[in-house]
Coordinates of C-alpha atoms in Angstrom, one line a residue:
X1 CA 0.1 -0.2 0.0
X2 CA 1.5 3.4 -0.9
X3 CA 1.7 6.2 1.6
X4 CA -1.1 8.1 -0.5
X5 CA -3.4 5.1 -0.4
X6 CA -2.9 4.6 3.5
X7 CA -3.8 8.4 3.9
X8 CA -7.0 7.8 1.7
X9 CA -8.0 5.1 4.0
X10 CA -7.2 7.0 7.4
X11 CA -9.2 9.8 6.1
X12 CA -12.1 7.6 5.2
X13 CA -11.7 5.9 8.7
X14 CA -11.7 9.2 10.6
X15 CA -14.6 10.6 8.4
X16 CA -16.1 13.3 8.6
X17 CA -12.6 14.6 9.9
X18 CA -9.6 14.6 7.8
X19 CA -5.7 14.8 8.7
X20 CA -4.4 18.1 9.3
X21 CA -1.4 19.1 7.2
X22 CA 1.1 18.3 10.0
X23 CA -0.6 15.1 10.6
X24 CA -0.4 14.2 7.0
X25 CA 3.4 14.9 7.1
X26 CA 4.0 12.9 10.2
X27 CA 2.0 10.0 9.0
X28 CA 3.4 9.8 5.7
X29 CA 7.0 10.0 6.7
X30 CA 6.2 7.3 9.8
X31 CA 4.8 5.2 7.0
X32 CA 8.0 5.4 5.0
X33 CA 9.8 4.4 8.2
X34 CA 11.2 7.6 9.5
X35 CA 11.9 8.6 13.2
X36 CA 10.2 11.5 14.7
X37 CA 13.6 13.2 15.1
X38 CA 14.4 12.7 11.3
X39 CA 11.0 14.2 10.7
X40 CA 11.6 17.2 12.7
X41 CA 15.0 17.8 11.3
X42 CA 14.1 17.5 7.8
X43 CA 10.6 19.1 7.8
X44 CA 11.6 22.1 10.2
X45 CA 9.3 21.4 13.1
X46 CA 10.2 21.2 16.8
X47 CA 10.9 17.4 17.8
X48 CA 8.3 17.4 20.7
X49 CA 5.7 18.9 18.5
X50 CA 6.3 16.3 16.0
X51 CA 6.2 13.5 18.7
X52 CA 3.0 14.7 20.4
X53 CA 1.2 15.0 17.0
X54 CA 2.1 11.5 16.1
X55 CA 1.2 10.0 19.5
X56 CA -2.3 11.9 19.3
X57 CA -2.8 10.5 15.6
X58 CA -2.2 7.0 16.8
X59 CA -4.7 7.5 19.7
X60 CA -7.3 9.1 17.5
X61 CA -7.0 6.0 15.0
X62 CA -7.1 3.5 17.7
X63 CA -10.4 5.0 19.2
X64 CA -11.9 4.5 15.8
X65 CA -10.8 1.1 15.2
X66 CA -11.1 -0.3 18.9
X67 CA -7.7 -1.5 18.8
X68 CA -4.2 -0.3 19.9
X69 CA -2.4 1.4 16.9
X70 CA 1.3 2.6 17.0
X71 CA 3.9 3.6 14.6
X72 CA 5.1 -0.1 14.6
X73 CA 1.9 -1.7 13.6
X74 CA 0.4 0.7 11.4
X75 CA 1.1 -1.1 8.2
X76 CA -0.4 -4.5 9.3
X77 CA -3.5 -2.7 10.9
X78 CA -4.4 -0.7 7.5
X79 CA -3.9 -3.7 5.5
X80 CA -6.2 -5.7 7.4
X81 CA -8.7 -2.5 7.3
X82 CA -8.2 -2.4 3.5
X83 CA -9.0 -6.0 3.1
X84 CA -12.3 -5.9 5.5
X85 CA -13.4 -2.6 3.5
X86 CA -13.6 -4.6 0.4
X87 CA -15.7 -7.6 1.7
X88 CA -19.1 -8.1 0.4
X89 CA -21.7 -7.2 3.3
X90 CA -23.0 -10.8 3.6
X91 CA -23.1 -13.4 6.4
X92 CA -20.6 -15.5 4.5
X93 CA -18.2 -13.5 2.2
X94 CA -17.2 -16.4 0.2
X95 CA -20.9 -17.1 -1.2
X96 CA -22.3 -13.7 -1.5
X97 CA -25.8 -13.9 -2.9
X98 CA -25.8 -17.5 -2.9
X99 CA -28.7 -19.6 -4.2
X100 CA -29.6 -22.2 -1.8
X101 CA -31.0 -24.5 -4.5
X102 CA -27.6 -24.8 -6.1
X103 CA -27.1 -28.6 -6.7
X104 CA -24.4 -28.7 -9.4
X105 CA -23.0 -32.3 -9.8
X106 CA -19.8 -32.4 -7.6
X107 CA -16.3 -32.9 -9.2
X108 CA -15.8 -29.4 -10.8
X109 CA -14.6 -25.8 -9.0
X110 CA -17.7 -24.3 -7.2
X111 CA -18.7 -21.3 -9.0
X112 CA -18.5 -18.1 -7.2
X113 CA -21.8 -17.6 -5.4
X114 CA -22.4 -21.1 -4.8
X115 CA -23.9 -21.8 -1.5
X116 CA -22.1 -25.1 -1.4
X117 CA -18.6 -23.6 -0.9
X118 CA -17.8 -24.3 2.8
X119 CA -15.4 -22.0 4.3
X120 CA -12.5 -23.6 6.2
X121 CA -11.3 -21.2 8.9
X122 CA -8.9 -19.8 9.2
X123 CA -7.5 -20.6 5.7
X124 CA -9.5 -18.0 3.8
X125 CA -8.6 -15.2 5.9
X126 CA -5.2 -16.1 6.4
X127 CA -4.7 -16.5 2.5
X128 CA -6.2 -13.1 1.6
X129 CA -4.1 -11.5 4.5
X130 CA -0.9 -13.1 3.1
X131 CA -1.5 -11.6 -0.5
X132 CA -2.0 -8.0 0.8
X133 CA 1.8 -8.1 1.8
X134 CA 4.4 -6.7 -0.8
X135 CA 6.1 -9.7 -2.4
X136 CA 4.0 -12.3 -0.8
X137 CA 4.6 -16.1 -1.5
X138 CA 1.3 -18.1 -0.9
X139 CA 1.6 -22.0 -1.1
X140 CA -1.9 -23.8 -1.1
X141 CA -1.4 -27.7 -0.8
X142 CA -4.1 -30.2 -1.1
X143 CA -4.8 -33.5 -2.7
X144 CA -6.7 -33.6 -6.2
X145 CA -10.6 -32.8 -5.8
X146 CA -10.0 -31.3 -2.4
X147 CA -11.2 -27.7 -3.2
X148 CA -7.9 -26.0 -4.2
X149 CA -9.4 -24.3 -7.3
X150 CA -12.4 -23.0 -5.6
X151 CA -10.5 -21.5 -3.0
X152 CA -8.1 -20.1 -5.6
X153 CA -11.0 -18.7 -7.6
X154 CA -12.4 -16.8 -4.5
X155 CA -8.9 -15.4 -3.7
X156 CA -8.6 -14.1 -7.2
X157 CA -12.0 -12.5 -7.1
X158 CA -11.1 -10.7 -3.8
X159 CA -7.8 -9.7 -5.3
X160 CA -9.5 -8.2 -8.4
X161 CA -11.6 -6.2 -6.1
X162 CA -8.5 -4.8 -4.6
X163 CA -7.4 -3.5 -7.9
X164 CA -4.8 -6.4 -8.3
X165 CA -3.7 -7.3 -12.0
X166 CA -4.2 -11.1 -12.3
X167 CA -2.3 -13.7 -14.3
X168 CA -3.2 -17.5 -14.0
X169 CA -1.1 -20.2 -15.4
X170 CA -1.7 -24.1 -15.2
X171 CA 1.3 -25.9 -15.9
X172 CA -0.7 -28.9 -17.2
X173 CA -1.4 -26.8 -20.2
X174 CA 2.0 -26.5 -21.3
X175 CA 3.0 -28.9 -24.1
X176 CA 5.3 -31.9 -23.6
X177 CA 8.1 -30.4 -25.6
X178 CA 7.9 -27.1 -23.8
X179 CA 8.2 -29.0 -20.2
X180 CA 11.2 -30.9 -21.8
X181 CA 13.2 -27.8 -22.4
X182 CA 14.0 -25.3 -19.8
X183 CA 14.6 -22.5 -22.1
X184 CA 11.3 -23.0 -24.0
X185 CA 9.5 -23.4 -20.7
X186 CA 10.5 -20.0 -19.3
X187 CA 9.8 -18.3 -22.7
X188 CA 6.4 -20.0 -22.7
X189 CA 5.9 -18.6 -19.0
X190 CA 6.8 -15.0 -20.0
X191 CA 4.8 -15.2 -23.2
X192 CA 1.6 -16.3 -21.3
X193 CA 2.2 -13.4 -18.7
X194 CA 2.6 -11.1 -21.5
X195 CA -0.6 -12.2 -23.3
X196 CA -2.8 -12.1 -20.2
X197 CA -1.6 -8.7 -19.4
X198 CA -1.9 -7.4 -23.1
X199 CA 1.7 -6.5 -23.3
X200 CA 3.9 -6.7 -26.3
X201 CA 6.2 -9.6 -25.5
X202 CA 9.3 -8.6 -27.0
X203 CA 11.2 -11.4 -25.4
X204 CA 14.1 -11.1 -28.0
X205 CA 14.9 -7.9 -26.4
X206 CA 15.8 -9.1 -23.1
X207 CA 16.5 -12.8 -23.6
X208 CA 20.3 -13.2 -23.6
X209 CA 21.8 -16.5 -24.4
X210 CA 25.0 -15.4 -22.5
X211 CA 23.3 -14.6 -19.3
X212 CA 21.2 -17.6 -19.3
X213 CA 17.4 -18.3 -19.1
X214 CA 17.0 -17.7 -15.5
X215 CA 18.5 -14.2 -15.6
X216 CA 16.8 -13.4 -19.0
X217 CA 13.4 -14.4 -17.6
X218 CA 13.9 -12.5 -14.2
X219 CA 15.0 -9.3 -16.2
X220 CA 12.0 -9.6 -18.4
X221 CA 9.6 -9.7 -15.3
X222 CA 11.3 -6.8 -13.8
X223 CA 11.8 -4.5 -16.8
X224 CA 8.7 -5.2 -19.0
X225 CA 6.2 -6.7 -16.2
X226 CA 6.6 -5.1 -13.0
X227 CA 8.2 -1.9 -13.6
X228 CA 5.5 -0.5 -15.8
X229 CA 2.7 -1.8 -13.5
X230 CA 2.6 0.4 -10.4
X231 CA 0.1 -1.9 -8.8
X232 CA -0.1 -5.5 -7.0
X233 CA 0.3 -8.3 -9.8
X234 CA -1.2 -11.6 -8.4
X235 CA 0.5 -14.6 -10.1
X236 CA -1.4 -17.7 -9.8
X237 CA 0.3 -21.0 -10.7
X238 CA -2.0 -23.9 -10.6
X239 CA -0.8 -27.6 -10.7
X240 CA 2.9 -26.7 -9.8
X241 CA 3.5 -30.3 -9.4
X242 CA 3.7 -30.5 -13.2
X243 CA 7.2 -29.3 -12.9
X244 CA 8.0 -31.7 -10.4
X245 CA 7.8 -34.4 -13.1
X246 CA 11.0 -32.9 -14.7
X247 CA 13.5 -32.8 -12.0
X248 CA 16.2 -31.0 -13.9
X249 CA 13.9 -28.1 -14.7
X250 CA 12.3 -28.1 -11.2
X251 CA 15.8 -27.7 -9.8
X252 CA 16.0 -24.6 -11.9
X253 CA 12.6 -23.1 -11.9
X254 CA 11.6 -23.4 -8.0
X255 CA 14.6 -21.7 -6.7
X256 CA 14.0 -18.9 -9.2
X257 CA 10.6 -18.4 -7.5
X258 CA 12.3 -18.0 -4.3
X259 CA 14.7 -15.6 -5.4
X260 CA 11.6 -13.4 -6.8
X261 CA 10.1 -13.6 -3.4
X262 CA 13.1 -12.3 -1.6
X263 CA 13.8 -9.6 -3.9
X264 CA 10.9 -7.9 -2.7
X265 CA 13.0 -6.9 0.3
X266 CA 15.5 -5.0 -1.9
X267 CA 13.7 -3.6 -4.9
X268 CA 10.1 -1.8 -4.9
X269 CA 9.0 -3.3 -8.3
X270 CA 9.4 -6.9 -7.0
X271 CA 7.0 -6.0 -4.0
X272 CA 4.3 -5.7 -6.7
X273 CA 4.5 -9.6 -7.3
X274 CA 2.4 -11.7 -5.1
X275 CA 2.9 -15.4 -6.0
X276 CA 0.1 -17.9 -5.2
X277 CA 1.1 -21.4 -6.2
X278 CA -1.4 -24.6 -5.6
X279 CA -0.1 -28.0 -5.7
X280 CA -1.1 -31.6 -4.6
X281 CA 2.0 -32.6 -2.7
X282 CA 5.7 -31.4 -2.0
X283 CA 8.5 -31.9 -4.5
X284 CA 10.0 -35.2 -4.1
X285 CA 13.3 -34.0 -5.6
X286 CA 16.1 -32.8 -3.5
X287 CA 16.5 -29.0 -3.1
X288 CA 19.1 -27.1 -1.2
X289 CA 17.4 -25.6 1.8
X290 CA 18.4 -22.0 0.7
X291 CA 16.8 -22.6 -2.9
X292 CA 13.7 -24.1 -2.1
X293 CA 10.5 -22.0 -2.4
X294 CA 8.8 -24.6 0.0
X295 CA 10.4 -23.1 3.4
X296 CA 9.6 -19.4 2.8
X297 CA 6.2 -17.7 2.6
X298 CA 3.1 -18.9 3.9
X299 CA 2.2 -22.5 3.5
X300 CA -1.4 -23.5 3.9
X301 CA -2.7 -27.1 3.8
X302 CA -6.4 -27.1 2.9
X303 CA -7.8 -29.4 5.6
X304 CA -10.5 -32.2 5.1
X305 CA -14.1 -31.1 6.4
X306 CA -14.7 -31.2 10.2
X307 CA -17.8 -32.7 11.2
X308 CA -19.4 -29.4 11.9
X309 CA -18.5 -28.4 8.3
X310 CA -20.0 -31.5 6.9
X311 CA -23.1 -30.5 8.9
X312 CA -23.3 -27.1 7.4
X313 CA -23.0 -28.7 3.9
X314 CA -25.8 -30.9 4.7
X315 CA -27.9 -28.0 5.8
X316 CA -27.2 -26.1 2.5
X317 CA -28.5 -29.5 0.5
X318 CA -31.5 -29.4 2.9
X319 CA -30.8 -32.6 4.5
X320 CA -31.7 -33.2 8.1
X321 CA -28.9 -34.4 10.2
X322 CA -29.1 -37.8 11.8
X323 CA -26.5 -40.4 13.1
X324 CA -26.3 -41.9 9.8
X325 CA -24.5 -38.8 8.3
X326 CA -22.0 -38.7 11.1
X327 CA -21.2 -42.4 10.0
X328 CA -20.9 -41.2 6.5
X329 CA -18.4 -38.4 7.5
X330 CA -16.4 -41.1 9.3
X331 CA -16.2 -43.4 6.3
X332 CA -14.8 -40.7 4.2
X333 CA -13.0 -38.8 7.0
X334 CA -14.2 -35.5 5.7
X335 CA -12.8 -35.9 2.1
X336 CA -14.6 -32.7 0.5
X337 CA -15.5 -34.4 -2.7
X338 CA -16.8 -37.6 -1.4
X339 CA -18.9 -35.7 1.3
X340 CA -20.3 -33.4 -1.5
X341 CA -21.0 -36.6 -3.7
X342 CA -22.8 -38.3 -1.0
X343 CA -25.0 -35.5 -0.1
X344 CA -25.7 -34.6 -3.8
X345 CA -27.1 -38.0 -4.2
X346 CA -29.1 -37.9 -0.9
X347 CA -30.6 -34.5 -1.8
X348 CA -31.2 -34.9 -5.6
X349 CA -31.7 -38.4 -6.2
X350 CA -33.2 -39.1 -2.7
X351 CA -31.0 -42.1 -2.1
X352 CA -31.5 -44.2 1.1
X353 CA -28.7 -43.1 3.3
X354 CA -28.2 -46.6 4.8
X355 CA -28.1 -48.3 1.5
X356 CA -25.6 -45.4 0.1
X357 CA -23.2 -46.4 3.3
X358 CA -23.4 -49.9 2.8
X359 CA -22.8 -49.9 -0.9
X360 CA -20.0 -47.1 -0.9
X361 CA -17.1 -49.5 -1.0
X362 CA -18.9 -51.9 -3.7
X363 CA -19.3 -51.7 -7.5
X364 CA -22.7 -50.7 -7.2
X365 CA -22.0 -47.6 -4.9
X366 CA -22.1 -44.0 -6.0
X367 CA -18.3 -43.9 -5.5
X368 CA -17.4 -46.6 -8.2
X369 CA -16.3 -44.4 -10.8
X370 CA -14.1 -42.5 -8.8
X371 CA -12.7 -45.7 -7.1
X372 CA -12.2 -47.4 -10.7
X373 CA -10.1 -44.5 -11.9
X374 CA -7.7 -45.3 -9.3
X375 CA -8.1 -49.1 -9.8
X376 CA -7.0 -48.5 -13.5
X377 CA -3.9 -46.6 -12.4
X378 CA -3.0 -49.5 -10.0
X379 CA -3.4 -52.0 -13.0
X380 CA -0.9 -50.0 -15.0
X381 CA 1.4 -49.5 -12.1
X382 CA 1.6 -52.9 -9.8
X383 CA 4.5 -51.5 -8.0
X384 CA 2.5 -48.5 -6.9
X385 CA -0.6 -50.9 -6.1
X386 CA 1.9 -52.9 -3.8
X387 CA 2.9 -50.0 -2.0
X388 CA -0.5 -48.6 -1.4
X389 CA -1.6 -52.2 -0.2
X390 CA 1.3 -52.2 2.3
X391 CA -0.1 -48.8 3.6
X392 CA -3.6 -50.1 4.0
X393 CA -2.8 -53.5 5.4
X394 CA -0.8 -52.0 8.4
X395 CA -2.3 -50.5 11.3
X396 CA 0.6 -48.1 12.0
X397 CA 1.8 -45.3 9.6
X398 CA 4.4 -46.9 6.8
X399 CA 7.3 -45.4 5.6
X400 CA 7.4 -44.6 1.8
X401 CA 10.1 -44.0 -0.7
X402 CA 9.8 -40.4 -1.9
X403 CA 8.4 -40.9 -5.5
X404 CA 5.5 -43.3 -4.2
X405 CA 4.7 -40.9 -1.4
X406 CA 4.6 -38.3 -4.0
X407 CA 2.3 -40.2 -6.3
X408 CA -0.2 -41.4 -3.6
X409 CA -0.4 -38.2 -1.6
X410 CA -1.2 -36.2 -4.9
X411 CA -3.9 -38.7 -5.8
X412 CA -5.2 -38.0 -2.3
X413 CA -5.0 -41.9 -1.2
X414 CA -2.5 -41.3 1.8
X415 CA -1.9 -38.7 4.4
X416 CA 1.8 -38.1 5.0
X417 CA 3.2 -37.4 8.4
X418 CA 6.9 -36.7 7.6
X419 CA 8.0 -39.6 5.8
X420 CA 5.2 -41.9 6.9
X421 CA 1.9 -42.5 5.4
X422 CA -1.6 -43.6 6.4
X423 CA -4.6 -44.2 4.1
X424 CA -6.5 -40.9 3.8
X425 CA -10.0 -42.6 4.6
X426 CA -11.8 -45.8 5.6
X427 CA -13.4 -46.0 2.3
X428 CA -10.3 -46.4 0.5
X429 CA -9.1 -48.9 3.0
X430 CA -12.3 -51.1 2.6
X431 CA -12.5 -50.9 -1.2
X432 CA -8.8 -51.6 -2.1
X433 CA -7.9 -53.7 0.8
X434 CA -10.0 -56.6 -0.7
X435 CA -9.1 -55.9 -4.4
X436 CA -5.3 -55.1 -4.2
X437 CA -4.8 -57.9 -1.7
X438 CA -7.3 -60.8 -2.8
X439 CA -8.9 -60.4 -6.1
X440 CA -5.9 -60.1 -8.1
X441 CA -2.7 -62.1 -7.8
X442 CA -1.0 -59.3 -9.6
X443 CA -1.0 -57.1 -6.6
X444 CA -0.3 -59.8 -4.2
X445 CA 2.5 -58.9 -1.6

C-alpha cells in the first residue's frame, strides 16, 4: 500500500474529520519508516511537537478502530482494514448472494456465489491477508478434488476487487516439448504472462543466451512486467507439481521463484509481485534448503471437512442431520469431494442413507467411478499398487520412498506425516483392501 493510499484510507476511517497538514506529514514519513527526530530535522518542526502530533494521531485512529495502533503496527492494521472494507456485506463473504438451491454435480470447481462452498477457517482469511503483503508467496497444498481451485477462484475475485492485476497459469497446459526444455518453458511462461496482461512480449529484446534463461526471465519480469505496473500483480500457478515430474527443470525453476520472493525486500518493483502457487504434494526432488520455495512464504494445507462443516453442507443441501450422516463423515473422513457426492445423491436422487453407506465400497456404490479410476492406475502400475496395499494393510503409519509418497499423496489416497503414510479414509481401506490384496494375484504382496 502506498503512503497516498494509506492516507486516503485513514481519512475514510476518520470521516467526517480529515488529517491536518502536519498530521499528514507525520503520517506519511512514519509510514516510510522515518523517526520523529528525522521528521523534525528534515521538515523544520520542533521535535516534541512532531512526537505529540504522532502520539495523538495513533490514539485517534485507535479509538476509531477499537484496537491499539502504533507506528510499528500501522502497516499491518491498515492492510487488514483495506481487506475488510472490500468484503461483501453478507453473512458469508465467500458465497455472496448464494442460491440455496444450487445442486451442481460435484467434481468441478464451485462457481462464485455457490452456497455449497464451505469456508474452512482460518484458511481463507489467512490466505487473503498474506496476499496483501508486498512480495507475498502463498503456497496452497491439497490433494486432487480437495477444493484448491474453488479457494483460488475466490482469492482471485477478492484480489480483483482490490485492484490487483491477475495472471493465471496452469502448468498442465504446457506442451510436453515445452516442459522438456527449460529455455522453451521460461519463454512460454513469460509469453503467457505478457498475453494475459496485454503486453507486447518482445522477449528477444531481453533474452540473452550469455546470461542464461533464468536471468533473462527475471530481467523480463522486472523491466517489462513489474516496472510499468505500479500496482500489485497476483501471479497464480496451478498444478505446480507438473514441474516436479521434470527434476532438472524443477531444480532450476523453483529456486527462481524463491529469489523473486526475496527480491521484494530489496527492490520496490518486486514488491508488486504476489505469488500464489497451488499443488497437490511437495516436490520429491532434492532442493538445497536455501533454494527451496517450500520453506518461505505462507504454507496453507487445505484440511478435510470437520464434522461441523459436513453438517453445514448437509444443511445447504436441505438434508436433516442424523446419526447416519455422522457415520458417512467417518467413512470418508471429511474428504470434501466424497462428502459432496454423497450429499448430492441424498438430496437430488433421494437415495436411502443406509443403502448409500453400505454400498459405498462396492461396485454398485456412488463412488464406483471415482474408485475405478484409481484401480485403473494401479493396474497399469503394479509397484504403486503393492506400495498402497502395504499402507492399508498395516495399522501403523508406513514409511514410503519419496516417489511413491509423492504419487499417492497427490492422488489423495494417503496422508503423509513426515516420511510415513496412512490411508486417507476408511472408504479407501475397505475398497482397495479387498481388491489389491485378494482379488488379483498381480497385486499380491
